[in-house]
Structures are given as C-alpha cells and as structure tokens.
Amino acid sequence: MEEKSKVLIIGATGRLGYHLAQFSLQFGHPTYILIRDSSLNDPNKAQKLNFLSTAGAIPLKGSLEDENSLMEAVKQVDVVICSIPSKQALDQKLLVKVIKESGCIKKFIPSEFGVDPDKIQIYNLVHRFYAGKTEIRRLIEAEGIPYTYICCNLFMGYLLPSLAQPGLKAPPRDKVTIFGDGNAKAVFVKDVDVAACTINAIDDPRTLNNTLYLRPQGNVYSINELVAMWENKIGRELENVHVPEEELLLKIKESSYPDNLEMIFIYSAFVKGDHTYFDIDECGVDGTELYPHLKFTTVIS
C-alpha cells in the first residue's frame, strides 16, 4: 500500500479546519495540527484539540507570525493545508516563504474554500475581500510551490437558510425578494463535504497545480428554484418582490464595506452567476467527477 502523505493543518479549531483534521485522520494520513497557546484558553477550541489529539493528531505549537515554529512544523510534513478565515488570507505570506525555503512540501492547499477569485465578474465591487486570495495565489505560483486551489463556492450555512434574503436567518413565509431575473444559479456545499473532498485531493496527481471545483448535482439552484421548493414545502405561494440588477447594484454602492458583503455575494451568485457561468473542464477539475464515491449532502436532503 502506498504511504500516505503527512499533513499539517493550520486552523484545525475552526469549523472547516476541524473537519479537515478529522478526515485526514480517518483517511490514514499522519496528521499534524498547528496550535497557538491562546487556543488552550478557549474551552471550545481546547475541546476540539483534545478530541483530535486523542484521535491521533500531533499538536505542534506555533503561529503564522512565528517563522521558526512554522519552519519546524513544515519540515515534518509533505502537505500543508491552511483553513484560516478569508479576511486573513494575507497572513499566509510568511507561510508561503517558509514552504518555499523548506523545499519539502509536495502540495500546498491555501485558504480559499469559496468562489474562485480569478473568476469573479464583480471584482471591482469586492476587491478588498478577494484581493488577499489572489495575491497569495500569484505568490504561490511565482515561487513555484506545488498547489491545489479548492473552490466550493458557498457553504450551505450561508444565504441558503434564508433563501438569499438579506438580513434574514430563516426563509420568509409571506413575501420573498427575487434579484435580477432569478435564474442565475448558485452552488452550495456542506463544509463537511468540502473537507472530505479536500483530503481526497491530497495525493491525487490530477489536482496538482490545478483548481478543484465543487459543483455537485442537487446543490446548484437559482433563487426561483429555491423559492419554488420552499413554497412546495410550506404549501403556499409567496408574494414575489422583484429587484432589478441596477437597483441591487445601487443599494450595494450606497452601503459601506463590509456591511454590504451579503448583498455583494447575492449579486455575484444569483445575478451575475459567478459560480456557474464557466465550464469547469476549461479551467480546472471537477471534484464530483474525480471522487464519485463521495456522497454530497444535497440542498433537499
């Protein structure tokens, strides 16, 4: 049996990072997790670290700001996966430097796990959100570091529970706002499924220096389709309030960043179709085709 790559996971106490560490262990990878001293003072994080350690993960003290601890950790593994929040993407700069200098990493999976920043059609509106990710991509490529970018679009816990209604946490029961013509399709993937697919990609040569997209059937829907499904479930029709693209764009520009991020993501996914306007085969690989054994949680499951 081929030896499994040794994996370092940064951000293992986060929601996605925790799933990544669990699947890494489950799939038989020697798994290391980088932990800050401060994590031990947080009861929730400490509980996760205790569970992962008990399951076999090897904790290494360090941080993305400490070059020595990063180098010590990186030199022990073959693959590095970073799952810090998107707004902290530029915190990976020192990590990229360390990976380059270590010369031992056969694959780096940086913190992406969202919409492909190179495919966004509204970059001018959301430059501050995606600029860090694109800068890290270009740095990785310039340094010649082997990589895989994971693009899963939206997690199921975001926008989907409210039917993409700004400010709501649950789906409406009286009237619903339809943005644009309501036909552009968005993609939603459960975080645990993203983690499983990511770990499958670790030793897969098809994903090397490539972008892995997740667009599972049963998870690609327009607002019109989501509303119809909801109406069928509750047994009643909702009043439709139509907001043209120009009106939504005006609302976005009249609001300040980051307060307008929710509307920007709605505009990107459900008006411009940033998740689905391109063919995956032209720019990357499809995770659902590479790993047909994985059963993705669907929107209606």
PDB file of C-alpha atoms in Angstrom:
ATOM      1  CA  MET A   1       0.000   0.000   0.000  1.00  0.00           C
ATOM      2  CA  GLU A   2       1.310   3.433  -0.944  1.00  0.00           C
ATOM      3  CA  GLU A   3       2.410   5.503   2.040  1.00  0.00           C
ATOM      4  CA  LYS A   4       0.049   8.324   2.928  1.00  0.00           C
ATOM      5  CA  SER A   5       1.330  11.875   2.902  1.00  0.00           C
ATOM      6  CA  LYS A   6       1.987  13.564   6.222  1.00  0.00           C
ATOM      7  CA  VAL A   7      -0.335  16.539   6.573  1.00  0.00           C
ATOM      8  CA  LEU A   8      -0.113  19.793   8.525  1.00  0.00           C
ATOM      9  CA  ILE A   9      -3.433  21.550   9.089  1.00  0.00           C
ATOM     10  CA  ILE A  10      -3.458  25.201  10.088  1.00  0.00           C
ATOM     11  CA  GLY A  11      -6.753  26.374  11.554  1.00  0.00           C
ATOM     12  CA  ALA A  12      -7.831  22.994  12.930  1.00  0.00           C
ATOM     13  CA  THR A  13     -10.009  24.545  15.636  1.00  0.00           C
ATOM     14  CA  GLY A  14     -12.175  26.314  13.054  1.00  0.00           C
ATOM     15  CA  ARG A  15     -15.297  24.694  11.672  1.00  0.00           C
ATOM     16  CA  LEU A  16     -13.812  23.630   8.337  1.00  0.00           C
ATOM     17  CA  GLY A  17     -10.350  23.004   9.760  1.00  0.00           C
ATOM     18  CA  TYR A  18     -11.748  20.656  12.368  1.00  0.00           C
ATOM     19  CA  HIS A  19     -13.461  18.580   9.668  1.00  0.00           C
ATOM     20  CA  LEU A  20     -10.263  18.600   7.614  1.00  0.00           C
ATOM     21  CA  ALA A  21      -8.300  17.215  10.552  1.00  0.00           C
ATOM     22  CA  GLN A  22     -10.941  14.572  11.244  1.00  0.00           C
ATOM     23  CA  PHE A  23     -10.971  13.328   7.643  1.00  0.00           C
ATOM     24  CA  SER A  24      -7.188  13.444   7.405  1.00  0.00           C
ATOM     25  CA  LEU A  25      -7.019  11.097  10.383  1.00  0.00           C
ATOM     26  CA  GLN A  26      -9.904   8.967   9.110  1.00  0.00           C
ATOM     27  CA  PHE A  27      -8.208   8.505   5.730  1.00  0.00           C
ATOM     28  CA  GLY A  28      -4.993   7.376   7.394  1.00  0.00           C
ATOM     29  CA  HIS A  29      -2.761  10.416   6.986  1.00  0.00           C
ATOM     30  CA  PRO A  30      -0.251  11.175   9.737  1.00  0.00           C
ATOM     31  CA  THR A  31      -1.854  14.435  10.818  1.00  0.00           C
ATOM     32  CA  TYR A  32      -0.218  17.418  12.496  1.00  0.00           C
ATOM     33  CA  ILE A  33      -2.126  20.463  13.728  1.00  0.00           C
ATOM     34  CA  LEU A  34      -0.595  23.873  14.379  1.00  0.00           C
ATOM     35  CA  ILE A  35      -1.926  25.386  17.591  1.00  0.00           C
ATOM     36  CA  ARG A  36      -1.488  28.700  19.340  1.00  0.00           C
ATOM     37  CA  ASP A  37      -1.036  28.860  23.103  1.00  0.00           C
ATOM     38  CA  SER A  38      -4.169  31.026  23.226  1.00  0.00           C
ATOM     39  CA  SER A  39      -6.262  28.174  21.784  1.00  0.00           C
ATOM     40  CA  LEU A  40      -5.813  26.251  25.013  1.00  0.00           C
ATOM     41  CA  ASN A  41      -7.567  29.055  26.906  1.00  0.00           C
ATOM     42  CA  ASP A  42     -10.707  28.779  24.781  1.00  0.00           C
ATOM     43  CA  PRO A  43     -12.936  25.962  26.114  1.00  0.00           C
ATOM     44  CA  ASN A  44     -14.441  25.173  22.697  1.00  0.00           C
ATOM     45  CA  LYS A  45     -11.076  25.114  20.935  1.00  0.00           C
ATOM     46  CA  ALA A  46      -9.474  23.161  23.755  1.00  0.00           C
ATOM     47  CA  GLN A  47     -12.197  20.529  23.488  1.00  0.00           C
ATOM     48  CA  LYS A  48     -11.604  20.164  19.747  1.00  0.00           C
ATOM     49  CA  LEU A  49      -7.854  19.919  20.255  1.00  0.00           C
ATOM     50  CA  ASN A  50      -8.325  17.273  22.920  1.00  0.00           C
ATOM     51  CA  PHE A  51     -10.571  15.221  20.632  1.00  0.00           C
ATOM     52  CA  LEU A  52      -8.147  15.476  17.697  1.00  0.00           C
ATOM     53  CA  SER A  53      -5.158  14.613  19.870  1.00  0.00           C
ATOM     54  CA  THR A  54      -6.970  11.609  21.288  1.00  0.00           C
ATOM     55  CA  ALA A  55      -7.797  10.523  17.725  1.00  0.00           C
ATOM     56  CA  GLY A  56      -4.111  10.621  16.824  1.00  0.00           C
ATOM     57  CA  ALA A  57      -3.367  14.160  15.629  1.00  0.00           C
ATOM     58  CA  ILE A  58       0.031  15.514  16.629  1.00  0.00           C
ATOM     59  CA  PRO A  59      -0.179  19.059  18.035  1.00  0.00           C
ATOM     60  CA  LEU A  60       2.642  21.469  17.205  1.00  0.00           C
ATOM     61  CA  LYS A  61       2.821  24.835  18.910  1.00  0.00           C
ATOM     62  CA  GLY A  62       3.251  27.771  16.592  1.00  0.00           C
ATOM     63  CA  SER A  63       1.559  30.534  14.632  1.00  0.00           C
ATOM     64  CA  LEU A  64       1.531  32.143  11.214  1.00  0.00           C
ATOM     65  CA  GLU A  65       3.526  35.049  12.662  1.00  0.00           C
ATOM     66  CA  ASP A  66       6.370  32.910  14.024  1.00  0.00           C
ATOM     67  CA  GLU A  67       8.809  31.869  11.288  1.00  0.00           C
ATOM     68  CA  ASN A  68      10.806  29.465  13.442  1.00  0.00           C
ATOM     69  CA  SER A  69       7.763  27.496  14.634  1.00  0.00           C
ATOM     70  CA  LEU A  70       6.385  27.400  11.089  1.00  0.00           C
ATOM     71  CA  MET A  71       9.623  26.050   9.681  1.00  0.00           C
ATOM     72  CA  GLU A  72       9.830  23.427  12.416  1.00  0.00           C
ATOM     73  CA  ALA A  73       6.275  22.293  11.654  1.00  0.00           C
ATOM     74  CA  VAL A  74       6.529  22.394   7.856  1.00  0.00           C
ATOM     75  CA  LYS A  75       9.715  20.318   7.802  1.00  0.00           C
ATOM     76  CA  GLN A  76       7.850  17.418   9.414  1.00  0.00           C
ATOM     77  CA  VAL A  77       5.217  17.010   6.681  1.00  0.00           C
ATOM     78  CA  ASP A  78       4.583  16.577   2.965  1.00  0.00           C
ATOM     79  CA  VAL A  79       1.385  18.593   2.577  1.00  0.00           C
ATOM     80  CA  VAL A  80       0.185  21.835   4.175  1.00  0.00           C
ATOM     81  CA  ILE A  81      -3.496  22.803   4.336  1.00  0.00           C
ATOM     82  CA  CYS A  82      -4.447  26.240   5.611  1.00  0.00           C
ATOM     83  CA  SER A  83      -8.063  26.962   6.569  1.00  0.00           C
ATOM     84  CA  ILE A  84      -7.912  30.373   8.218  1.00  0.00           C
ATOM     85  CA  PRO A  85     -10.752  32.871   7.536  1.00  0.00           C
ATOM     86  CA  SER A  86     -10.777  34.569   4.136  1.00  0.00           C
ATOM     87  CA  LYS A  87     -10.250  38.017   5.642  1.00  0.00           C
ATOM     88  CA  GLN A  88      -6.902  36.770   6.989  1.00  0.00           C
ATOM     89  CA  ALA A  89      -5.667  35.403   3.655  1.00  0.00           C
ATOM     90  CA  LEU A  90      -2.591  37.628   3.593  1.00  0.00           C
ATOM     91  CA  ASP A  91      -1.483  36.109   6.898  1.00  0.00           C
ATOM     92  CA  GLN A  92      -0.275  33.202   4.730  1.00  0.00           C
ATOM     93  CA  LYS A  93       2.594  35.251   3.265  1.00  0.00           C
ATOM     94  CA  LEU A  94       5.138  34.065   5.802  1.00  0.00           C
ATOM     95  CA  LEU A  95       3.859  30.504   5.417  1.00  0.00           C
ATOM     96  CA  VAL A  96       4.463  30.670   1.656  1.00  0.00           C
ATOM     97  CA  LYS A  97       8.010  31.900   2.318  1.00  0.00           C
ATOM     98  CA  VAL A  98       8.645  29.044   4.765  1.00  0.00           C
ATOM     99  CA  ILE A  99       7.211  26.430   2.394  1.00  0.00           C
ATOM    100  CA  LYS A 100       9.466  27.696  -0.393  1.00  0.00           C
ATOM    101  CA  GLU A 101      12.571  27.682   1.800  1.00  0.00           C
ATOM    102  CA  SER A 102      11.826  24.264   3.325  1.00  0.00           C
ATOM    103  CA  GLY A 103      11.855  22.596  -0.091  1.00  0.00           C
ATOM    104  CA  CYS A 104       9.976  19.565   1.253  1.00  0.00           C
ATOM    105  CA  ILE A 105       6.298  20.315   0.536  1.00  0.00           C
ATOM    106  CA  LYS A 106       4.793  18.418  -2.373  1.00  0.00           C
ATOM    107  CA  LYS A 107       1.449  20.224  -2.161  1.00  0.00           C
ATOM    108  CA  PHE A 108       0.106  23.373  -0.518  1.00  0.00           C
ATOM    109  CA  ILE A 109      -3.641  23.909  -0.238  1.00  0.00           C
ATOM    110  CA  PRO A 110      -4.070  27.566   0.755  1.00  0.00           C
ATOM    111  CA  SER A 111      -7.065  29.060   2.469  1.00  0.00           C
ATOM    112  CA  GLU A 112      -9.631  29.521  -0.308  1.00  0.00           C
ATOM    113  CA  PHE A 113     -12.718  27.298   0.006  1.00  0.00           C
ATOM    114  CA  GLY A 114     -15.113  29.716  -1.659  1.00  0.00           C
ATOM    115  CA  VAL A 115     -15.748  31.330  -5.035  1.00  0.00           C
ATOM    116  CA  ASP A 116     -12.814  31.256  -7.445  1.00  0.00           C
ATOM    117  CA  PRO A 117     -11.290  34.740  -7.027  1.00  0.00           C
ATOM    118  CA  ASP A 118      -9.960  34.588 -10.586  1.00  0.00           C
ATOM    119  CA  LYS A 119     -13.493  34.036 -11.949  1.00  0.00           C
ATOM    120  CA  ILE A 120     -15.311  36.824 -10.106  1.00  0.00           C
ATOM    121  CA  GLN A 121     -17.005  39.182 -12.576  1.00  0.00           C
ATOM    122  CA  ILE A 122     -17.588  41.919  -9.989  1.00  0.00           C
ATOM    123  CA  TYR A 123     -14.019  42.182  -8.695  1.00  0.00           C
ATOM    124  CA  ASN A 124     -14.237  45.986  -8.531  1.00  0.00           C
ATOM    125  CA  LEU A 125     -17.099  45.716  -6.011  1.00  0.00           C
ATOM    126  CA  VAL A 126     -15.474  43.173  -3.743  1.00  0.00           C
ATOM    127  CA  HIS A 127     -11.779  43.818  -4.309  1.00  0.00           C
ATOM    128  CA  ARG A 128     -10.978  44.028  -0.602  1.00  0.00           C
ATOM    129  CA  PHE A 129     -12.499  40.609   0.083  1.00  0.00           C
ATOM    130  CA  TYR A 130     -10.764  38.719  -2.723  1.00  0.00           C
ATOM    131  CA  ALA A 131      -7.534  40.719  -3.127  1.00  0.00           C
ATOM    132  CA  GLY A 132      -5.768  38.736  -0.419  1.00  0.00           C
ATOM    133  CA  LYS A 133      -6.649  35.404  -2.019  1.00  0.00           C
ATOM    134  CA  THR A 134      -5.494  36.469  -5.485  1.00  0.00           C
ATOM    135  CA  GLU A 135      -2.267  37.906  -4.071  1.00  0.00           C
ATOM    136  CA  ILE A 136      -1.498  34.633  -2.292  1.00  0.00           C
ATOM    137  CA  ARG A 137      -2.257  32.685  -5.492  1.00  0.00           C
ATOM    138  CA  ARG A 138       0.163  34.759  -7.517  1.00  0.00           C
ATOM    139  CA  LEU A 139       2.819  34.474  -4.804  1.00  0.00           C
ATOM    140  CA  ILE A 140       2.485  30.674  -4.693  1.00  0.00           C
ATOM    141  CA  GLU A 141       2.758  30.446  -8.459  1.00  0.00           C
ATOM    142  CA  ALA A 142       5.707  32.854  -8.651  1.00  0.00           C
ATOM    143  CA  GLU A 143       7.594  30.791  -6.078  1.00  0.00           C
ATOM    144  CA  GLY A 144       6.901  27.566  -7.964  1.00  0.00           C
ATOM    145  CA  ILE A 145       5.209  25.932  -4.991  1.00  0.00           C
ATOM    146  CA  PRO A 146       3.050  22.903  -5.919  1.00  0.00           C
ATOM    147  CA  TYR A 147      -0.567  23.688  -5.072  1.00  0.00           C
ATOM    148  CA  THR A 148      -4.222  22.813  -5.267  1.00  0.00           C
ATOM    149  CA  TYR A 149      -6.901  25.511  -5.002  1.00  0.00           C
ATOM    150  CA  ILE A 150     -10.250  24.337  -3.613  1.00  0.00           C
ATOM    151  CA  CYS A 151     -13.276  26.305  -4.869  1.00  0.00           C
ATOM    152  CA  CYS A 152     -16.545  25.195  -3.301  1.00  0.00           C
ATOM    153  CA  ASN A 153     -18.467  28.467  -3.778  1.00  0.00           C
ATOM    154  CA  LEU A 154     -20.847  28.878  -0.778  1.00  0.00           C
ATOM    155  CA  PHE A 155     -21.193  26.804   2.362  1.00  0.00           C
ATOM    156  CA  MET A 156     -24.747  25.633   2.997  1.00  0.00           C
ATOM    157  CA  GLY A 157     -24.942  27.639   6.196  1.00  0.00           C
ATOM    158  CA  TYR A 158     -24.638  30.938   4.300  1.00  0.00           C
ATOM    159  CA  LEU A 159     -27.517  32.531   2.309  1.00  0.00           C
ATOM    160  CA  LEU A 160     -29.272  29.209   1.743  1.00  0.00           C
ATOM    161  CA  PRO A 161     -31.152  29.109   5.092  1.00  0.00           C
ATOM    162  CA  SER A 162     -32.757  32.474   4.285  1.00  0.00           C
ATOM    163  CA  LEU A 163     -33.339  31.843   0.565  1.00  0.00           C
ATOM    164  CA  ALA A 164     -30.784  34.627  -0.038  1.00  0.00           C
ATOM    165  CA  GLN A 165     -32.890  37.249   1.721  1.00  0.00           C
ATOM    166  CA  PRO A 166     -30.660  39.991   3.189  1.00  0.00           C
ATOM    167  CA  GLY A 167     -30.902  40.277   6.962  1.00  0.00           C
ATOM    168  CA  LEU A 168     -32.914  37.096   7.471  1.00  0.00           C
ATOM    169  CA  LYS A 169     -31.760  33.934   9.228  1.00  0.00           C
ATOM    170  CA  ALA A 170     -34.695  31.748   8.163  1.00  0.00           C
ATOM    171  CA  PRO A 171     -36.757  31.518   4.958  1.00  0.00           C
ATOM    172  CA  PRO A 172     -39.652  34.001   4.642  1.00  0.00           C
ATOM    173  CA  ARG A 173     -43.252  32.882   4.898  1.00  0.00           C
ATOM    174  CA  ASP A 174     -45.056  35.853   3.359  1.00  0.00           C
ATOM    175  CA  LYS A 175     -43.039  37.583   0.662  1.00  0.00           C
ATOM    176  CA  VAL A 176     -39.680  36.954  -0.981  1.00  0.00           C
ATOM    177  CA  THR A 177     -37.278  39.143  -2.908  1.00  0.00           C
ATOM    178  CA  ILE A 178     -36.169  37.936  -6.341  1.00  0.00           C
ATOM    179  CA  PHE A 179     -32.938  39.567  -7.505  1.00  0.00           C
ATOM    180  CA  GLY A 180     -32.427  40.099 -11.222  1.00  0.00           C
ATOM    181  CA  ASP A 181     -34.452  37.625 -13.269  1.00  0.00           C
ATOM    182  CA  GLY A 182     -33.969  34.962 -10.579  1.00  0.00           C
ATOM    183  CA  ASN A 183     -32.475  32.436 -12.991  1.00  0.00           C
ATOM    184  CA  ALA A 184     -28.718  32.615 -12.295  1.00  0.00           C
ATOM    185  CA  LYS A 185     -27.629  29.526 -10.385  1.00  0.00           C
ATOM    186  CA  ALA A 186     -25.559  29.407  -7.199  1.00  0.00           C
ATOM    187  CA  VAL A 187     -23.701  26.455  -5.682  1.00  0.00           C
ATOM    188  CA  PHE A 188     -23.941  25.379  -2.046  1.00  0.00           C
ATOM    189  CA  VAL A 189     -21.778  22.709  -0.420  1.00  0.00           C
ATOM    190  CA  LYS A 190     -21.775  21.444   3.149  1.00  0.00           C
ATOM    191  CA  ASP A 191     -18.487  22.150   4.924  1.00  0.00           C
ATOM    192  CA  VAL A 192     -18.001  18.523   5.949  1.00  0.00           C
ATOM    193  CA  ASP A 193     -18.239  17.503   2.274  1.00  0.00           C
ATOM    194  CA  VAL A 194     -15.693  20.148   1.310  1.00  0.00           C
ATOM    195  CA  ALA A 195     -13.325  18.704   3.906  1.00  0.00           C
ATOM    196  CA  ALA A 196     -13.770  15.137   2.651  1.00  0.00           C
ATOM    197  CA  CYS A 197     -13.110  16.169  -0.941  1.00  0.00           C
ATOM    198  CA  THR A 198     -10.045  18.207   0.057  1.00  0.00           C
ATOM    199  CA  ILE A 199      -8.436  15.272   1.846  1.00  0.00           C
ATOM    200  CA  ASN A 200      -9.150  13.023  -1.138  1.00  0.00           C
ATOM    201  CA  ALA A 201      -7.241  15.505  -3.299  1.00  0.00           C
ATOM    202  CA  ILE A 202      -4.056  15.426  -1.199  1.00  0.00           C
ATOM    203  CA  ASP A 203      -2.309  12.570  -3.004  1.00  0.00           C
ATOM    204  CA  ASP A 204      -4.221  12.848  -6.271  1.00  0.00           C
ATOM    205  CA  PRO A 205      -1.860  13.901  -9.107  1.00  0.00           C
ATOM    206  CA  ARG A 206      -4.847  15.144 -11.132  1.00  0.00           C
ATOM    207  CA  THR A 207      -5.232  18.041  -8.715  1.00  0.00           C
ATOM    208  CA  LEU A 208      -1.568  19.068  -8.707  1.00  0.00           C
ATOM    209  CA  ASN A 209      -1.108  22.697  -9.770  1.00  0.00           C
ATOM    210  CA  ASN A 210      -4.798  22.780 -10.537  1.00  0.00           C
ATOM    211  CA  THR A 211      -8.067  24.212  -9.268  1.00  0.00           C
ATOM    212  CA  LEU A 212     -10.575  21.742  -7.890  1.00  0.00           C
ATOM    213  CA  TYR A 213     -14.178  22.901  -8.201  1.00  0.00           C
ATOM    214  CA  LEU A 214     -17.177  21.512  -6.357  1.00  0.00           C
ATOM    215  CA  ARG A 215     -20.470  21.778  -8.215  1.00  0.00           C
ATOM    216  CA  PRO A 216     -22.433  18.693  -7.094  1.00  0.00           C
ATOM    217  CA  GLN A 217     -25.764  17.872  -8.698  1.00  0.00           C
ATOM    218  CA  GLY A 218     -28.532  18.633  -6.261  1.00  0.00           C
ATOM    219  CA  ASN A 219     -26.660  21.666  -4.945  1.00  0.00           C
ATOM    220  CA  VAL A 220     -26.975  24.067  -7.881  1.00  0.00           C
ATOM    221  CA  TYR A 221     -30.064  26.264  -7.740  1.00  0.00           C
ATOM    222  CA  SER A 222     -31.403  29.650  -8.748  1.00  0.00           C
ATOM    223  CA  ILE A 223     -33.467  31.823  -6.426  1.00  0.00           C
ATOM    224  CA  ASN A 224     -36.554  30.997  -8.486  1.00  0.00           C
ATOM    225  CA  GLU A 225     -35.947  27.286  -7.957  1.00  0.00           C
ATOM    226  CA  LEU A 226     -35.247  27.663  -4.235  1.00  0.00           C
ATOM    227  CA  VAL A 227     -38.413  29.689  -3.753  1.00  0.00           C
ATOM    228  CA  ALA A 228     -40.485  27.120  -5.669  1.00  0.00           C
ATOM    229  CA  MET A 229     -39.084  24.334  -3.487  1.00  0.00           C
ATOM    230  CA  TRP A 230     -39.873  26.305  -0.323  1.00  0.00           C
ATOM    231  CA  GLU A 231     -43.390  27.120  -1.491  1.00  0.00           C
ATOM    232  CA  ASN A 232     -43.995  23.456  -2.214  1.00  0.00           C
ATOM    233  CA  LYS A 233     -42.757  22.536   1.248  1.00  0.00           C
ATOM    234  CA  ILE A 234     -44.943  25.031   3.149  1.00  0.00           C
ATOM    235  CA  GLY A 235     -47.934  24.585   0.847  1.00  0.00           C
ATOM    236  CA  ARG A 236     -48.410  28.243  -0.068  1.00  0.00           C
ATOM    237  CA  GLU A 237     -47.228  30.797  -2.605  1.00  0.00           C
ATOM    238  CA  LEU A 238     -45.178  33.771  -1.501  1.00  0.00           C
ATOM    239  CA  GLU A 239     -45.543  37.303  -2.754  1.00  0.00           C
ATOM    240  CA  ASN A 240     -42.639  37.998  -5.113  1.00  0.00           C
ATOM    241  CA  VAL A 241     -40.853  41.347  -4.883  1.00  0.00           C
ATOM    242  CA  HIS A 242     -38.591  41.825  -7.881  1.00  0.00           C
ATOM    243  CA  VAL A 243     -35.389  43.856  -7.516  1.00  0.00           C
ATOM    244  CA  PRO A 244     -33.684  44.555 -10.872  1.00  0.00           C
ATOM    245  CA  GLU A 245     -29.931  44.240 -11.167  1.00  0.00           C
ATOM    246  CA  GLU A 246     -29.472  48.006 -11.364  1.00  0.00           C
ATOM    247  CA  GLU A 247     -31.417  48.559  -8.127  1.00  0.00           C
ATOM    248  CA  LEU A 248     -29.406  45.943  -6.219  1.00  0.00           C
ATOM    249  CA  LEU A 249     -26.181  47.412  -7.555  1.00  0.00           C
ATOM    250  CA  LEU A 250     -27.240  50.851  -6.354  1.00  0.00           C
ATOM    251  CA  LYS A 251     -28.015  49.508  -2.876  1.00  0.00           C
ATOM    252  CA  ILE A 252     -24.577  47.900  -2.747  1.00  0.00           C
ATOM    253  CA  LYS A 253     -22.829  51.124  -3.733  1.00  0.00           C
ATOM    254  CA  GLU A 254     -24.849  53.150  -1.222  1.00  0.00           C
ATOM    255  CA  SER A 255     -23.750  50.841   1.612  1.00  0.00           C
ATOM    256  CA  SER A 256     -20.305  50.650   3.126  1.00  0.00           C
ATOM    257  CA  TYR A 257     -17.945  47.680   3.179  1.00  0.00           C
ATOM    258  CA  PRO A 258     -18.158  45.172   4.871  1.00  0.00           C
ATOM    259  CA  ASP A 259     -21.824  45.842   5.727  1.00  0.00           C
ATOM    260  CA  ASN A 260     -22.758  45.304   2.089  1.00  0.00           C
ATOM    261  CA  LEU A 261     -20.987  41.937   1.730  1.00  0.00           C
ATOM    262  CA  GLU A 262     -24.194  39.913   1.953  1.00  0.00           C
ATOM    263  CA  MET A 263     -25.739  41.880  -0.930  1.00  0.00           C
ATOM    264  CA  ILE A 264     -22.479  41.606  -2.887  1.00  0.00           C
ATOM    265  CA  PHE A 265     -22.458  37.818  -2.528  1.00  0.00           C
ATOM    266  CA  ILE A 266     -26.113  37.685  -3.616  1.00  0.00           C
ATOM    267  CA  TYR A 267     -25.312  39.862  -6.614  1.00  0.00           C
ATOM    268  CA  SER A 268     -22.291  37.729  -7.502  1.00  0.00           C
ATOM    269  CA  ALA A 269     -24.039  34.361  -7.188  1.00  0.00           C
ATOM    270  CA  PHE A 270     -27.682  34.988  -8.081  1.00  0.00           C
ATOM    271  CA  VAL A 271     -27.421  37.833 -10.599  1.00  0.00           C
ATOM    272  CA  LYS A 272     -24.021  37.554 -12.298  1.00  0.00           C
ATOM    273  CA  GLY A 273     -23.843  33.759 -11.956  1.00  0.00           C
ATOM    274  CA  ASP A 274     -20.209  33.769 -10.814  1.00  0.00           C
ATOM    275  CA  HIS A 275     -20.462  30.160  -9.579  1.00  0.00           C
ATOM    276  CA  THR A 276     -21.658  28.610 -12.804  1.00  0.00           C
ATOM    277  CA  TYR A 277     -21.061  30.817 -15.869  1.00  0.00           C
ATOM    278  CA  PHE A 278     -17.944  28.897 -16.930  1.00  0.00           C
ATOM    279  CA  ASP A 279     -17.158  25.290 -17.832  1.00  0.00           C
ATOM    280  CA  ILE A 280     -15.042  23.577 -15.187  1.00  0.00           C
ATOM    281  CA  ASP A 281     -13.164  21.498 -17.773  1.00  0.00           C
ATOM    282  CA  GLU A 282     -11.716  24.680 -19.272  1.00  0.00           C
ATOM    283  CA  CYS A 283     -10.001  25.833 -16.079  1.00  0.00           C
ATOM    284  CA  GLY A 284      -9.739  23.004 -13.566  1.00  0.00           C
ATOM    285  CA  VAL A 285     -11.097  19.665 -12.415  1.00  0.00           C
ATOM    286  CA  ASP A 286     -14.493  18.680 -11.024  1.00  0.00           C
ATOM    287  CA  GLY A 287     -14.325  17.123  -7.571  1.00  0.00           C
ATOM    288  CA  THR A 288     -17.640  15.331  -8.003  1.00  0.00           C
ATOM    289  CA  GLU A 289     -16.256  13.551 -11.075  1.00  0.00           C
ATOM    290  CA  LEU A 290     -12.871  12.783  -9.524  1.00  0.00           C
ATOM    291  CA  TYR A 291     -14.406  11.286  -6.373  1.00  0.00           C
ATOM    292  CA  PRO A 292     -17.741   9.665  -7.285  1.00  0.00           C
ATOM    293  CA  HIS A 293     -17.586   7.600  -4.082  1.00  0.00           C
ATOM    294  CA  LEU A 294     -18.213  10.731  -2.018  1.00  0.00           C
ATOM    295  CA  LYS A 295     -21.875  11.320  -1.202  1.00  0.00           C
ATOM    296  CA  PHE A 296     -22.561  15.035  -1.045  1.00  0.00           C
ATOM    297  CA  THR A 297     -25.283  16.417   1.169  1.00  0.00           C
ATOM    298  CA  THR A 298     -27.873  17.957  -1.139  1.00  0.00           C
ATOM    299  CA  VAL A 299     -29.991  21.057  -0.663  1.00  0.00           C
ATOM    300  CA  ILE A 300     -33.131  18.973  -0.242  1.00  0.00           C
ATOM    301  CA  SER A 301     -31.612  16.194   1.896  1.00  0.00           C
TER     302      SER A 301
END
